Amino acid sequence: IMPMQGSCKRTACVLETDLPTSWEHWSALVQTALEPGPAIPLEQLLLVRDLSGRLVRRFEPPEGVTARLAAVLLLLFPTGEDLSFLLTVRSNTLPNHRGEVSLPGGATDPEDASPIATALRECWEELGVAPDQITVWGSLTPIYIPPSNFRITPIVGFSAQPPELKPNTSEVSAVLTSTLRHLLDPATVVEEEWNLRGEQVHVPYFAIGGQKVWGATAIILSEFVARLRRVLQTPLAADHG
C-alpha cells in the first residue's frame, strides 16, 4: 500500500489553510466548481493502469453496442462547518457491482424524464431521501462502465439539513458519510497493486470509512476533487475561505 503518487504532483496541492471555513463557503466553492469549464485531464482522475502505466479501461462501448443509461447522486449536506456526502455499500444480492462502494443511483427507468429524475428517484428508493428535500446544483462528466455496460451521469445535489436515512436493505448493506475536507486531503488517496480479472494493475482509491472507494465511483469523485482544486487555486479562491 502506498500513497497515491500524483495527488499533489499532478496538480498543485491545496493547503488545509486554503480550505473553506464554513459550510456556506463550501457551498459557494462547489457551485463555482460545477460551472462549465475545460475538461479535467485524465492524469487527475483515479484511473486503473497496468504496470507500465497504460490505462486499462474502455471509455466508450464497443462498436455496435449501445450503453444502458443510469445516474448517480452526489448528495451534499452541512455538518458543522463542513459539507458532507453519502456513499453506499451495495448489497451482496444485487446483480451488478455487489459489495462495492458507490454513490446512490441506478438504471434509468422509462418514465424518468432526465438523469436528474433517475438520480433523485434512486436516492429515494435506496436511502429514503425525498426528492423535494434536494436542490440540484449541477452534474459531472458522464462515465461509461464496461462490466455492466452503463453510461452513468453523476448529478450533484444539496440538502439544507442532514437527511434522515431509511436505507433499503435489499440494495444497501451500509451507508458511509464523509466530508469534502476529507475528500480533498491527499492522504485519503491510496494506490495498491491488485490482480484484476487476471491482470496485475495499479488501482488508486479513496480510503473512506474503512472502505476502498475505487472504479467508477473513484473516477467521479476525483473529477469532483479536481474541479474543487481548480477553483481553490485561482485568485478568486480567497472569496471562499
GROMACS .gro file of C-alpha atoms in nm:
model
  241
    1ILE     CA    1   0.000   0.000   0.000
    2MET     CA    2   0.132   0.344  -0.084
    3PRO     CA    3   0.004   0.699  -0.102
    4MET     CA    4  -0.117   0.781  -0.448
    5GLN     CA    5   0.170   0.946  -0.632
    6GLY     CA    6   0.015   1.238  -0.808
    7SER     CA    7  -0.240   1.366  -0.559
    8CYS     CA    8  -0.014   1.668  -0.527
    9LYS     CA    9   0.232   1.611  -0.812
   10ARG     CA   10  -0.025   1.621  -1.091
   11THR     CA   11  -0.184   1.939  -0.957
   12ALA     CA   12  -0.070   2.197  -0.708
   13CYS     CA   13  -0.153   2.096  -0.354
   14VAL     CA   14  -0.426   2.279  -0.169
   15LEU     CA   15  -0.322   2.354   0.187
   16GLU     CA   16  -0.556   2.292   0.478
   17THR     CA   17  -0.546   2.664   0.549
   18ASP     CA   18  -0.677   2.733   0.198
   19LEU     CA   19  -0.999   2.538   0.254
   20PRO     CA   20  -1.336   2.698   0.332
   21THR     CA   21  -1.412   2.769   0.696
   22SER     CA   22  -1.791   2.731   0.687
   23TRP     CA   23  -2.038   2.510   0.505
   24GLU     CA   24  -2.175   2.818   0.328
   25HIS     CA   25  -1.828   2.882   0.182
   26TRP     CA   26  -1.803   2.515   0.084
   27SER     CA   27  -2.138   2.553  -0.093
   28ALA     CA   28  -2.016   2.854  -0.290
   29LEU     CA   29  -1.699   2.665  -0.382
   30VAL     CA   30  -1.893   2.363  -0.507
   31GLN     CA   31  -2.134   2.568  -0.716
   32THR     CA   32  -1.845   2.755  -0.876
   33ALA     CA   33  -1.665   2.427  -0.945
   34LEU     CA   34  -1.973   2.290  -1.123
   35GLU     CA   35  -1.984   2.575  -1.373
   36PRO     CA   36  -1.889   2.478  -1.730
   37GLY     CA   37  -1.518   2.476  -1.797
   38PRO     CA   38  -1.235   2.280  -1.958
   39ALA     CA   39  -1.241   1.902  -1.921
   40ILE     CA   40  -1.040   1.762  -1.632
   41PRO     CA   41  -0.720   1.594  -1.764
   42LEU     CA   42  -0.714   1.215  -1.734
   43GLU     CA   43  -0.397   1.238  -1.522
   44GLN     CA   44  -0.604   1.396  -1.244
   45LEU     CA   45  -0.857   1.110  -1.231
   46LEU     CA   46  -0.819   0.793  -1.024
   47LEU     CA   47  -0.790   0.552  -1.317
   48VAL     CA   48  -0.669   0.192  -1.306
   49ARG     CA   49  -0.348   0.143  -1.504
   50ASP     CA   50  -0.133  -0.156  -1.593
   51LEU     CA   51   0.216  -0.192  -1.450
   52SER     CA   52   0.360   0.011  -1.738
   53GLY     CA   53   0.123   0.298  -1.665
   54ARG     CA   54  -0.122   0.247  -1.951
   55LEU     CA   55  -0.494   0.290  -1.894
   56VAL     CA   56  -0.680  -0.040  -1.889
   57ARG     CA   57  -1.040   0.083  -1.910
   58ARG     CA   58  -1.259   0.148  -2.209
   59PHE     CA   59  -1.427   0.491  -2.221
   60GLU     CA   60  -1.690   0.408  -2.483
   61PRO     CA   61  -1.895   0.096  -2.563
   62PRO     CA   62  -1.763  -0.146  -2.824
   63GLU     CA   63  -1.874  -0.078  -3.180
   64GLY     CA   64  -2.235  -0.179  -3.228
   65VAL     CA   65  -2.311  -0.182  -2.856
   66THR     CA   66  -2.550   0.071  -2.702
   67ALA     CA   67  -2.484   0.156  -2.339
   68ARG     CA   68  -2.768   0.143  -2.088
   69LEU     CA   69  -2.838   0.477  -1.921
   70ALA     CA   70  -2.802   0.533  -1.546
   71ALA     CA   71  -2.742   0.816  -1.299
   72VAL     CA   72  -2.598   0.858  -0.951
   73LEU     CA   73  -2.637   1.133  -0.692
   74LEU     CA   74  -2.358   1.305  -0.504
   75LEU     CA   75  -2.571   1.441  -0.222
   76LEU     CA   76  -2.414   1.718  -0.013
   77PHE     CA   77  -2.540   1.846   0.321
   78PRO     CA   78  -2.398   2.059   0.605
   79THR     CA   79  -2.242   1.906   0.917
   80GLY     CA   80  -2.085   2.166   1.142
   81GLU     CA   81  -1.852   2.381   0.932
   82ASP     CA   82  -1.819   2.120   0.657
   83LEU     CA   83  -2.021   1.978   0.371
   84SER     CA   84  -2.067   1.603   0.393
   85PHE     CA   85  -2.173   1.345   0.134
   86LEU     CA   86  -2.305   0.989   0.133
   87LEU     CA   87  -2.174   0.665  -0.011
   88THR     CA   88  -2.347   0.328  -0.006
   89VAL     CA   89  -2.208  -0.022   0.021
   90ARG     CA   90  -2.404  -0.222  -0.233
   91SER     CA   91  -2.585  -0.533  -0.117
   92ASN     CA   92  -2.427  -0.868  -0.197
   93THR     CA   93  -2.758  -0.976  -0.351
   94LEU     CA   94  -2.751  -0.721  -0.635
   95PRO     CA   95  -2.677  -0.841  -0.992
   96ASN     CA   96  -2.406  -0.580  -1.063
   97HIS     CA   97  -2.114  -0.445  -0.858
   98ARG     CA   98  -2.224  -0.628  -0.543
   99GLY     CA   99  -2.039  -0.533  -0.225
  100GLU     CA  100  -1.878  -0.229  -0.387
  101VAL     CA  101  -1.892   0.125  -0.255
  102SER     CA  102  -2.090   0.359  -0.476
  103LEU     CA  103  -2.297   0.673  -0.490
  104PRO     CA  104  -2.673   0.623  -0.462
  105GLY     CA  105  -2.808   0.559  -0.809
  106GLY     CA  106  -2.905   0.308  -1.071
  107ALA     CA  107  -3.053   0.240  -1.412
  108THR     CA  108  -3.282   0.485  -1.587
  109ASP     CA  109  -3.648   0.383  -1.592
  110PRO     CA  110  -3.865   0.453  -1.900
  111GLU     CA  111  -4.068   0.708  -1.702
  112ASP     CA  112  -3.759   0.905  -1.591
  113ALA     CA  113  -3.758   1.237  -1.773
  114SER     CA  114  -3.385   1.301  -1.728
  115PRO     CA  115  -3.069   1.185  -1.546
  116ILE     CA  116  -3.175   1.417  -1.263
  117ALA     CA  117  -3.504   1.230  -1.232
  118THR     CA  118  -3.319   0.898  -1.225
  119ALA     CA  119  -3.072   1.011  -0.959
  120LEU     CA  120  -3.341   1.159  -0.733
  121ARG     CA  121  -3.567   0.855  -0.769
  122GLU     CA  122  -3.284   0.613  -0.694
  123CYS     CA  123  -3.178   0.810  -0.386
  124TRP     CA  124  -3.537   0.792  -0.264
  125GLU     CA  125  -3.557   0.417  -0.330
  126GLU     CA  126  -3.218   0.336  -0.177
  127LEU     CA  127  -3.196   0.579   0.114
  128GLY     CA  128  -3.545   0.721   0.168
  129VAL     CA  129  -3.442   1.081   0.091
  130ALA     CA  130  -3.737   1.255  -0.075
  131PRO     CA  131  -3.663   1.442  -0.400
  132ASP     CA  132  -3.825   1.759  -0.265
  133GLN     CA  133  -3.553   1.778   0.002
  134ILE     CA  134  -3.282   1.807  -0.264
  135THR     CA  135  -3.173   2.108  -0.468
  136VAL     CA  136  -2.982   2.007  -0.781
  137TRP     CA  137  -2.666   2.210  -0.830
  138GLY     CA  138  -2.527   2.054  -1.145
  139SER     CA  139  -2.364   1.748  -1.294
  140LEU     CA  140  -2.027   1.591  -1.368
  141THR     CA  141  -1.898   1.418  -1.680
  142PRO     CA  142  -2.090   1.103  -1.779
  143ILE     CA  143  -1.880   0.788  -1.748
  144TYR     CA  144  -1.901   0.451  -1.923
  145ILE     CA  145  -1.883   0.135  -1.708
  146PRO     CA  146  -1.760  -0.157  -1.923
  147PRO     CA  147  -1.850  -0.454  -1.696
  148SER     CA  148  -2.218  -0.356  -1.672
  149ASN     CA  149  -2.244  -0.154  -1.997
  150PHE     CA  150  -2.389   0.150  -1.821
  151ARG     CA  151  -2.331   0.514  -1.908
  152ILE     CA  152  -2.369   0.695  -1.576
  153THR     CA  153  -2.445   1.065  -1.536
  154PRO     CA  154  -2.334   1.196  -1.194
  155ILE     CA  155  -2.574   1.455  -1.050
  156VAL     CA  156  -2.469   1.685  -0.764
  157GLY     CA  157  -2.742   1.788  -0.520
  158PHE     CA  158  -2.776   1.965  -0.186
  159SER     CA  159  -2.994   1.913   0.120
  160ALA     CA  160  -3.011   2.204   0.363
  161GLN     CA  161  -3.049   1.958   0.652
  162PRO     CA  162  -2.868   1.628   0.714
  163PRO     CA  163  -3.108   1.377   0.557
  164GLU     CA  164  -3.293   1.125   0.770
  165LEU     CA  165  -3.187   0.799   0.611
  166LYS     CA  166  -3.403   0.490   0.572
  167PRO     CA  167  -3.176   0.251   0.378
  168ASN     CA  168  -3.338  -0.015   0.163
  169THR     CA  169  -3.153  -0.322   0.293
  170SER     CA  170  -3.221  -0.519  -0.024
  171GLU     CA  171  -2.998  -0.274  -0.213
  172VAL     CA  172  -2.778  -0.115   0.055
  173SER     CA  173  -2.581  -0.302   0.320
  174ALA     CA  174  -2.423   0.008   0.479
  175VAL     CA  175  -2.408   0.388   0.442
  176LEU     CA  176  -2.084   0.586   0.473
  177THR     CA  177  -2.064   0.958   0.547
  178SER     CA  178  -1.756   1.167   0.477
  179THR     CA  179  -1.670   1.533   0.428
  180LEU     CA  180  -1.534   1.728   0.133
  181ARG     CA  181  -1.246   1.829   0.359
  182HIS     CA  182  -1.151   1.461   0.396
  183LEU     CA  183  -1.200   1.400   0.024
  184LEU     CA  184  -0.960   1.684  -0.062
  185ASP     CA  185  -0.688   1.552   0.172
  186PRO     CA  186  -0.418   1.390  -0.048
  187ALA     CA  187  -0.362   1.130   0.226
  188THR     CA  188  -0.712   0.996   0.155
  189VAL     CA  189  -0.591   0.865  -0.183
  190VAL     CA  190  -0.402   0.534  -0.177
  191GLU     CA  191  -0.270   0.310  -0.456
  192GLU     CA  192  -0.228  -0.066  -0.446
  193GLU     CA  193  -0.127  -0.335  -0.691
  194TRP     CA  194  -0.416  -0.573  -0.750
  195ASN     CA  195  -0.485  -0.873  -0.968
  196LEU     CA  196  -0.793  -0.756  -1.157
  197ARG     CA  197  -0.955  -1.001  -1.395
  198GLY     CA  198  -0.626  -1.187  -1.431
  199GLU     CA  199  -0.406  -0.881  -1.486
  200GLN     CA  200  -0.170  -0.708  -1.242
  201VAL     CA  201  -0.270  -0.344  -1.223
  202HIS     CA  202  -0.223  -0.031  -1.014
  203VAL     CA  203  -0.554   0.061  -0.851
  204PRO     CA  204  -0.591   0.409  -0.695
  205TYR     CA  205  -0.874   0.457  -0.449
  206PHE     CA  206  -1.014   0.684  -0.180
  207ALA     CA  207  -0.982   0.537   0.170
  208ILE     CA  208  -1.313   0.635   0.331
  209GLY     CA  209  -1.479   0.480   0.634
  210GLY     CA  210  -1.259   0.174   0.627
  211GLN     CA  211  -1.359   0.104   0.265
  212LYS     CA  212  -1.171   0.122  -0.064
  213VAL     CA  213  -1.366   0.350  -0.297
  214TRP     CA  214  -1.234   0.263  -0.643
  215GLY     CA  215  -1.350   0.219  -1.001
  216ALA     CA  216  -1.624   0.438  -1.142
  217THR     CA  217  -1.704   0.598  -0.807
  218ALA     CA  218  -1.340   0.697  -0.759
  219ILE     CA  219  -1.331   0.845  -1.110
  220ILE     CA  220  -1.644   1.052  -1.041
  221LEU     CA  221  -1.516   1.172  -0.703
  222SER     CA  222  -1.170   1.251  -0.841
  223GLU     CA  223  -1.322   1.467  -1.115
  224PHE     CA  224  -1.517   1.648  -0.845
  225VAL     CA  225  -1.198   1.694  -0.638
  226ALA     CA  226  -1.010   1.823  -0.941
  227ARG     CA  227  -1.284   2.077  -1.011
  228LEU     CA  228  -1.275   2.196  -0.649
  229ARG     CA  229  -0.895   2.225  -0.655
  230ARG     CA  230  -0.908   2.418  -0.980
  231VAL     CA  231  -1.128   2.681  -0.814
  232LEU     CA  232  -0.920   2.686  -0.495
  233GLN     CA  233  -0.605   2.751  -0.698
  234THR     CA  234  -0.746   3.059  -0.871
  235PRO     CA  235  -0.707   3.413  -0.732
  236LEU     CA  236  -1.082   3.414  -0.658
  237ALA     CA  237  -1.036   3.124  -0.413
  238ALA     CA  238  -0.986   3.371  -0.130
  239ASP     CA  239  -1.354   3.456  -0.159
  240HIS     CA  240  -1.440   3.102  -0.046
  241GLY     CA  241  -1.228   3.096   0.267
   0.00000   0.00000   0.00000
